[in-house]
Amino acid sequence: TQLLEQSPQFLSIQEGENLTVYCNSSSVFSSLQWYRQEPGEGPVLLVTVVTGGEVKKLKRLTFQFGDARKDSSLHITAAQPGDTGLYLCAGAWGQNFVFGPGTRLSVLP
Amino acid sequence: GAGVSQSPSNKVTEKGKDVELRCDPISGHTALYWYRQSLGQGLEFLIYFQGNSAPDKSGLPSDRFSAERTGGSVSTLTIQRTQQEDSAVYLCASSLVGGLNEKLFFGSGTQLSVL
């Protein structure tokens, strides 16, 4: 049983479209992180959210942490081929981090 | 070094053989993590080292898996009597002090294939 669920599992869109991916849990997390992973590389941190209801923007990416700190979303505006990759959410759990299974995004030119 | 370094980048071995995977964390980082990523999956926690504290081994899947961290720096993950289900990418990450809001820096991983 996964502590963190992510949806959709796969997403293929055209360049210029908007999209939202989700990270959900039945557990409360003190913080959530979003990572992007490209083939053959390790994940790279995009953002950390720590406060319920928090919204963070990183250029075309908008991250939101749910009020109850059980879920998070990542919205990408005007997606570009460079956004292609595996998007992982990770929650602080005990002394380490648990990861969701990821959303694999493909942005077609 | 500039980033987390893992070696080898690829390892092909025969079922039943032992393998050692190495991780060089970023200099000065006290926390070190090992994760496993099966094809198309998320990351599965294996083990966590923080300074001189006893490691958190709660994620190790069996007693065939072990890890050590010498001198608070380099870490080695050892898998004994490898099985085909051990095939995966093994990722190492480090962070400055290991707090729960810390940024994890990942290496590029070791792709392990057990034939």
mmCIF file of N, CA and C in Angstrom, chain B residues 19-113:
data_model
loop_
_atom_site.group_PDB
_atom_site.id
_atom_site.type_symbol
_atom_site.label_atom_id
_atom_site.label_comp_id
_atom_site.label_asym_id
_atom_site.label_seq_id
_atom_site.Cartn_x
_atom_site.Cartn_y
_atom_site.Cartn_z
ATOM 1 N N VAL B 19 27.129 -8.038 -5.011
ATOM 2 C CA VAL B 19 27.502 -6.778 -5.659
ATOM 3 C C VAL B 19 27.673 -5.695 -4.611
ATOM 4 N N GLU B 20 28.549 -4.733 -4.931
ATOM 5 C CA GLU B 20 28.748 -3.563 -4.074
ATOM 6 C C GLU B 20 28.521 -2.316 -4.901
ATOM 7 N N LEU B 21 27.699 -1.421 -4.381
ATOM 8 C CA LEU B 21 27.401 -0.159 -5.036
ATOM 9 C C LEU B 21 27.937 0.961 -4.144
ATOM 10 N N ARG B 22 28.545 1.954 -4.789
ATOM 11 C CA ARG B 22 29.221 2.997 -4.030
ATOM 12 C C ARG B 22 28.552 4.347 -4.223
ATOM 13 N N CYS B 23 28.562 5.136 -3.139
ATOM 14 C CA CYS B 23 28.022 6.496 -3.193
ATOM 15 C C CYS B 23 28.979 7.462 -2.527
ATOM 16 N N ASP B 24 29.348 8.513 -3.250
ATOM 17 C CA ASP B 24 30.137 9.609 -2.698
ATOM 18 C C ASP B 24 29.214 10.815 -2.552
ATOM 19 N N PRO B 25 28.849 11.174 -1.320
ATOM 20 C CA PRO B 25 27.914 12.290 -1.153
ATOM 21 C C PRO B 25 28.617 13.631 -1.366
ATOM 22 N N ILE B 26 27.850 14.694 -1.372
ATOM 23 C CA ILE B 26 28.423 16.035 -1.453
ATOM 24 C C ILE B 26 29.210 16.289 -0.174
ATOM 25 N N SER B 27 30.396 16.864 -0.341
ATOM 26 C CA SER B 27 31.262 17.126 0.800
ATOM 27 C C SER B 27 30.557 18.001 1.838
ATOM 28 N N GLY B 28 30.599 17.550 3.108
ATOM 29 C CA GLY B 28 29.966 18.320 4.179
ATOM 30 C C GLY B 28 28.545 17.908 4.489
ATOM 31 N N HIS B 29 27.935 17.114 3.616
ATOM 32 C CA HIS B 29 26.575 16.642 3.886
ATOM 33 C C HIS B 29 26.625 15.514 4.912
ATOM 34 N N THR B 30 25.815 15.656 5.958
ATOM 35 C CA THR B 30 25.861 14.665 7.034
ATOM 36 C C THR B 30 24.838 13.553 6.861
ATOM 37 N N ALA B 31 23.818 13.794 6.050
ATOM 38 C CA ALA B 31 22.763 12.791 5.870
ATOM 39 C C ALA B 31 22.919 12.113 4.518
ATOM 40 N N LEU B 32 22.705 10.802 4.493
ATOM 41 C CA LEU B 32 22.833 10.027 3.257
ATOM 42 C C LEU B 32 21.719 8.993 3.203
ATOM 43 N N TYR B 33 21.088 8.890 2.038
ATOM 44 C CA TYR B 33 19.943 8.015 1.836
ATOM 45 C C TYR B 33 20.216 7.073 0.657
ATOM 46 N N TRP B 34 19.703 5.865 0.769
ATOM 47 C CA TRP B 34 19.665 4.951 -0.369
ATOM 48 C C TRP B 34 18.193 4.647 -0.695
ATOM 49 N N TYR B 35 17.885 4.732 -1.984
ATOM 50 C CA TYR B 35 16.563 4.385 -2.482
ATOM 51 C C TYR B 35 16.715 3.411 -3.645
ATOM 52 N N ARG B 36 15.653 2.674 -3.912
ATOM 53 C CA ARG B 36 15.628 1.763 -5.054
ATOM 54 C C ARG B 36 14.438 2.152 -5.933
ATOM 55 N N GLN B 37 14.665 2.149 -7.245
ATOM 56 C CA GLN B 37 13.600 2.514 -8.185
ATOM 57 C C GLN B 37 13.489 1.428 -9.231
ATOM 58 N N SER B 38 12.387 0.696 -9.193
ATOM 59 C CA SER B 38 12.141 -0.323 -10.203
ATOM 60 C C SER B 38 11.570 0.353 -11.441
ATOM 61 N N LEU B 39 11.643 -0.333 -12.570
ATOM 62 C CA LEU B 39 11.281 0.243 -13.855
ATOM 63 C C LEU B 39 9.900 0.880 -13.801
ATOM 64 N N GLY B 40 9.871 2.195 -14.113
ATOM 65 C CA GLY B 40 8.597 2.905 -14.173
ATOM 66 C C GLY B 40 7.946 3.175 -12.845
ATOM 67 N N GLN B 41 8.652 2.930 -11.751
ATOM 68 C CA GLN B 41 8.065 3.088 -10.422
ATOM 69 C C GLN B 41 8.663 4.270 -9.686
ATOM 70 N N GLY B 42 8.059 4.562 -8.535
ATOM 71 C CA GLY B 42 8.619 5.588 -7.667
ATOM 72 C C GLY B 42 9.792 5.042 -6.880
ATOM 73 N N LEU B 43 10.231 5.790 -5.902
ATOM 74 C CA LEU B 43 11.412 5.430 -5.130
ATOM 75 C C LEU B 43 11.021 4.697 -3.848
ATOM 76 N N GLU B 44 11.715 3.601 -3.594
ATOM 77 C CA GLU B 44 11.495 2.798 -2.397
ATOM 78 C C GLU B 44 12.649 3.051 -1.435
ATOM 79 N N PHE B 45 12.351 3.530 -0.238
ATOM 80 C CA PHE B 45 13.379 3.822 0.760
ATOM 81 C C PHE B 45 14.071 2.542 1.215
ATOM 82 N N LEU B 46 15.388 2.603 1.317
ATOM 83 C CA LEU B 46 16.156 1.451 1.795
ATOM 84 C C LEU B 46 16.787 1.728 3.154
ATOM 85 N N ILE B 47 17.636 2.772 3.238
ATOM 86 C CA ILE B 47 18.385 3.009 4.466
ATOM 87 C C ILE B 47 18.781 4.469 4.539
ATOM 88 N N TYR B 48 18.955 4.974 5.765
ATOM 89 C CA TYR B 48 19.269 6.384 6.003
ATOM 90 C C TYR B 48 20.364 6.474 7.056
ATOM 91 N N PHE B 49 21.403 7.253 6.746
ATOM 92 C CA PHE B 49 22.494 7.531 7.675
ATOM 93 C C PHE B 49 22.442 9.015 8.043
ATOM 94 N N GLN B 50 22.613 9.319 9.329
ATOM 95 C CA GLN B 50 22.674 10.703 9.793
ATOM 96 C C GLN B 50 23.823 10.818 10.785
ATOM 97 N N GLY B 51 24.886 11.475 10.351
ATOM 98 C CA GLY B 51 26.030 11.698 11.216
ATOM 99 C C GLY B 51 26.528 10.401 11.824
ATOM 100 N N ASN B 52 26.718 10.423 13.141
ATOM 101 C CA ASN B 52 27.213 9.256 13.861
ATOM 102 C C ASN B 52 26.107 8.412 14.479
ATOM 103 N N SER B 53 24.857 8.783 14.190
ATOM 104 C CA SER B 53 23.720 8.033 14.748
ATOM 105 C C SER B 53 23.591 6.669 14.098
ATOM 106 N N ALA B 54 22.924 5.753 14.813
ATOM 107 C CA ALA B 54 22.658 4.440 14.223
ATOM 108 C C ALA B 54 21.789 4.621 12.983
ATOM 109 N N PRO B 55 22.107 3.931 11.893
ATOM 110 C CA PRO B 55 21.329 4.099 10.661
ATOM 111 C C PRO B 55 19.911 3.563 10.798
ATOM 112 N N ASP B 56 19.002 4.153 10.051
ATOM 113 C CA ASP B 56 17.626 3.660 9.943
ATOM 114 C C ASP B 56 17.595 2.640 8.821
ATOM 115 N N LYS B 57 17.528 1.353 9.187
ATOM 116 C CA LYS B 57 17.589 0.266 8.211
ATOM 117 C C LYS B 57 16.205 -0.288 7.881
ATOM 118 N N SER B 58 15.171 0.449 8.274
ATOM 119 C CA SER B 58 13.821 -0.109 8.214
ATOM 120 C C SER B 58 13.343 -0.440 6.804
ATOM 121 N N GLY B 59 13.985 0.116 5.779
ATOM 122 C CA GLY B 59 13.549 -0.132 4.412
ATOM 123 C C GLY B 59 14.255 -1.272 3.707
ATOM 124 N N LEU B 60 15.272 -1.836 4.317
ATOM 125 C CA LEU B 60 16.011 -2.919 3.659
ATOM 126 C C LEU B 60 15.077 -4.112 3.473
ATOM 127 N N PRO B 61 14.945 -4.634 2.241
ATOM 128 C CA PRO B 61 13.940 -5.661 1.955
ATOM 129 C C PRO B 61 14.262 -7.047 2.505
ATOM 130 N N SER B 62 15.527 -7.342 2.731
ATOM 131 C CA SER B 62 15.888 -8.661 3.276
ATOM 132 C C SER B 62 17.271 -8.565 3.890
ATOM 133 N N ASP B 63 17.679 -9.642 4.576
ATOM 134 C CA ASP B 63 19.005 -9.633 5.212
ATOM 135 C C ASP B 63 20.122 -9.809 4.183
ATOM 136 N N ARG B 64 19.778 -9.928 2.910
ATOM 137 C CA ARG B 64 20.816 -9.962 1.874
ATOM 138 C C ARG B 64 21.347 -8.554 1.592
ATOM 139 N N PHE B 65 20.613 -7.554 2.052
ATOM 140 C CA PHE B 65 20.983 -6.162 1.816
ATOM 141 C C PHE B 65 21.649 -5.593 3.072
ATOM 142 N N SER B 66 22.750 -4.898 2.875
ATOM 143 C CA SER B 66 23.404 -4.205 3.973
ATOM 144 C C SER B 66 24.078 -2.961 3.428
ATOM 145 N N ALA B 67 24.359 -2.013 4.304
ATOM 146 C CA ALA B 67 25.036 -0.792 3.878
ATOM 147 C C ALA B 67 25.877 -0.283 5.016
ATOM 148 N N GLU B 68 26.955 0.375 4.661
ATOM 149 C CA GLU B 68 27.779 1.019 5.658
ATOM 150 C C GLU B 68 28.218 2.369 5.134
ATOM 151 N N ARG B 69 28.590 3.211 6.079
ATOM 152 C CA ARG B 69 29.089 4.538 5.735
ATOM 153 C C ARG B 69 30.345 4.772 6.553
ATOM 154 N N THR B 70 31.457 4.836 5.863
ATOM 155 C CA THR B 70 32.747 4.938 6.545
ATOM 156 C C THR B 70 33.149 6.396 6.697
ATOM 157 N N GLY B 71 33.564 6.757 7.909
ATOM 158 C CA GLY B 71 34.066 8.106 8.158
ATOM 159 C C GLY B 71 33.049 9.193 7.893
ATOM 160 N N GLY B 72 31.778 8.837 7.919
ATOM 161 C CA GLY B 72 30.747 9.839 7.708
ATOM 162 C C GLY B 72 30.680 10.372 6.298
ATOM 163 N N SER B 73 31.310 9.658 5.362
ATOM 164 C CA SER B 73 31.314 10.151 3.989
ATOM 165 C C SER B 73 30.816 9.080 3.025
ATOM 166 N N VAL B 74 31.742 8.363 2.411
ATOM 167 C CA VAL B 74 31.394 7.379 1.391
ATOM 168 C C VAL B 74 30.535 6.260 1.975
ATOM 169 N N SER B 75 29.554 5.828 1.177
ATOM 170 C CA SER B 75 28.695 4.726 1.593
ATOM 171 C C SER B 75 28.743 3.609 0.558
ATOM 172 N N THR B 76 28.644 2.383 1.037
ATOM 173 C CA THR B 76 28.591 1.216 0.165
ATOM 174 C C THR B 76 27.337 0.415 0.488
ATOM 175 N N LEU B 77 26.566 0.111 -0.537
ATOM 176 C CA LEU B 77 25.403 -0.761 -0.407
ATOM 177 C C LEU B 77 25.790 -2.120 -0.974
ATOM 178 N N THR B 78 25.658 -3.159 -0.175
ATOM 179 C CA THR B 78 26.031 -4.510 -0.590
ATOM 180 C C THR B 78 24.788 -5.376 -0.689
ATOM 181 N N ILE B 79 24.679 -6.076 -1.803
ATOM 182 C CA ILE B 79 23.596 -7.051 -1.984
ATOM 183 C C ILE B 79 24.254 -8.413 -2.160
ATOM 184 N N GLN B 80 23.944 -9.321 -1.254
ATOM 185 C CA GLN B 80 24.515 -10.664 -1.317
ATOM 186 C C GLN B 80 23.548 -11.604 -2.043
ATOM 187 N N ARG B 81 24.127 -12.581 -2.712
ATOM 188 C CA ARG B 81 23.325 -13.627 -3.386
ATOM 189 C C ARG B 81 22.196 -12.987 -4.186
ATOM 190 N N THR B 82 22.560 -12.151 -5.130
ATOM 191 C CA THR B 82 21.568 -11.368 -5.876
ATOM 192 C C THR B 82 20.506 -12.261 -6.526
ATOM 193 N N GLN B 83 19.306 -11.714 -6.585
ATOM 194 C CA GLN B 83 18.163 -12.358 -7.221
ATOM 195 C C GLN B 83 17.680 -11.458 -8.367
ATOM 196 N N GLN B 84 16.930 -12.031 -9.279
ATOM 197 C CA GLN B 84 16.452 -11.262 -10.431
ATOM 198 C C GLN B 84 15.564 -10.095 -9.985
ATOM 199 N N GLU B 85 14.826 -10.264 -8.890
ATOM 200 C CA GLU B 85 13.955 -9.182 -8.429
ATOM 201 C C GLU B 85 14.733 -8.011 -7.830
ATOM 202 N N ASP B 86 16.067 -8.182 -7.672
ATOM 203 C CA ASP B 86 16.895 -7.073 -7.196
ATOM 204 C C ASP B 86 17.212 -6.099 -8.324
ATOM 205 N N SER B 87 16.913 -6.475 -9.549
ATOM 206 C CA SER B 87 17.190 -5.598 -10.691
ATOM 207 C C SER B 87 16.403 -4.301 -10.553
ATOM 208 N N ALA B 88 17.108 -3.194 -10.588
ATOM 209 C CA ALA B 88 16.494 -1.876 -10.384
ATOM 210 C C ALA B 88 17.586 -0.818 -10.507
ATOM 211 N N VAL B 89 17.182 0.444 -10.424
ATOM 212 C CA VAL B 89 18.145 1.538 -10.289
ATOM 213 C C VAL B 89 18.275 1.856 -8.802
ATOM 214 N N TYR B 90 19.493 1.871 -8.321
ATOM 215 C CA TYR B 90 19.753 2.177 -6.921
ATOM 216 C C TYR B 90 20.265 3.617 -6.850
ATOM 217 N N LEU B 91 19.498 4.462 -6.159
ATOM 218 C CA LEU B 91 19.786 5.890 -6.077
ATOM 219 C C LEU B 91 20.282 6.256 -4.689
ATOM 220 N N CYS B 92 21.281 7.089 -4.663
ATOM 221 C CA CYS B 92 21.819 7.618 -3.414
ATOM 222 C C CYS B 92 21.531 9.119 -3.380
ATOM 223 N N ALA B 93 21.225 9.636 -2.216
ATOM 224 C CA ALA B 93 21.006 11.076 -2.051
ATOM 225 C C ALA B 93 21.687 11.537 -0.774
ATOM 226 N N SER B 94 22.073 12.801 -0.747
ATOM 227 C CA SER B 94 22.610 13.368 0.480
ATOM 228 C C SER B 94 21.933 14.709 0.750
ATOM 229 N N SER B 95 21.962 15.106 2.005
ATOM 230 C CA SER B 95 21.470 16.432 2.368
ATOM 231 C C SER B 95 22.344 16.986 3.477
ATOM 232 N N LEU B 96 22.241 18.295 3.675
ATOM 233 C CA LEU B 96 23.196 18.967 4.547
ATOM 234 C C LEU B 96 23.141 18.456 5.984
ATOM 235 N N VAL B 97 21.941 18.474 6.570
ATOM 236 C CA VAL B 97 21.841 18.072 7.976
ATOM 237 C C VAL B 97 20.768 17.024 8.214
ATOM 238 N N GLY B 98 19.978 16.698 7.208
ATOM 239 C CA GLY B 98 19.018 15.617 7.354
ATOM 240 C C GLY B 98 17.671 16.020 7.914
ATOM 241 N N GLY B 99 17.371 17.278 8.013
ATOM 242 C CA GLY B 99 16.054 17.695 8.480
ATOM 243 C C GLY B 99 14.972 17.406 7.464
ATOM 244 N N LEU B 100 13.731 17.398 7.910
ATOM 245 C CA LEU B 100 12.634 16.968 7.047
ATOM 246 C C LEU B 100 12.267 18.012 6.002
ATOM 247 N N ASN B 101 12.757 19.209 6.089
ATOM 248 C CA ASN B 101 12.545 20.194 5.027
ATOM 249 C C ASN B 101 13.780 20.379 4.182
ATOM 250 N N GLU B 102 14.728 19.470 4.365
ATOM 251 C CA GLU B 102 15.989 19.570 3.647
ATOM 252 C C GLU B 102 15.820 19.190 2.194
ATOM 253 N N LYS B 103 16.674 19.730 1.367
ATOM 254 C CA LYS B 103 16.721 19.387 -0.045
ATOM 255 C C LYS B 103 17.603 18.167 -0.218
ATOM 256 N N LEU B 104 17.074 17.152 -0.863
ATOM 257 C CA LEU B 104 17.864 15.974 -1.177
ATOM 258 C C LEU B 104 18.536 16.165 -2.526
ATOM 259 N N PHE B 105 19.822 15.873 -2.575
ATOM 260 C CA PHE B 105 20.583 15.896 -3.817
ATOM 261 C C PHE B 105 20.856 14.442 -4.211
ATOM 262 N N PHE B 106 20.374 14.070 -5.388
ATOM 263 C CA PHE B 106 20.494 12.690 -5.841
ATOM 264 C C PHE B 106 21.658 12.515 -6.804
ATOM 265 N N GLY B 107 22.259 11.329 -6.746
ATOM 266 C CA GLY B 107 23.173 10.919 -7.789
ATOM 267 C C GLY B 107 22.385 10.396 -8.980
ATOM 268 N N SER B 108 23.104 9.996 -10.017
ATOM 269 C CA SER B 108 22.452 9.501 -11.230
ATOM 270 C C SER B 108 22.062 8.033 -11.135
ATOM 271 N N GLY B 109 22.502 7.381 -10.052
ATOM 272 C CA GLY B 109 22.068 6.012 -9.817
ATOM 273 C C GLY B 109 22.971 4.951 -10.415
ATOM 274 N N THR B 110 22.808 3.738 -9.912
ATOM 275 C CA THR B 110 23.440 2.551 -10.487
ATOM 276 C C THR B 110 22.332 1.647 -11.007
ATOM 277 N N GLN B 111 22.375 1.368 -12.302
ATOM 278 C CA GLN B 111 21.412 0.446 -12.910
ATOM 279 C C GLN B 111 21.933 -0.972 -12.708
ATOM 280 N N LEU B 112 21.261 -1.748 -11.864
ATOM 281 C CA LEU B 112 21.668 -3.118 -11.587
ATOM 282 C C LEU B 112 20.778 -4.083 -12.359
ATOM 283 N N SER B 113 21.423 -4.960 -13.107
ATOM 284 C CA SER B 113 20.696 -5.995 -13.848
ATOM 285 C C SER B 113 21.201 -7.354 -13.387
#
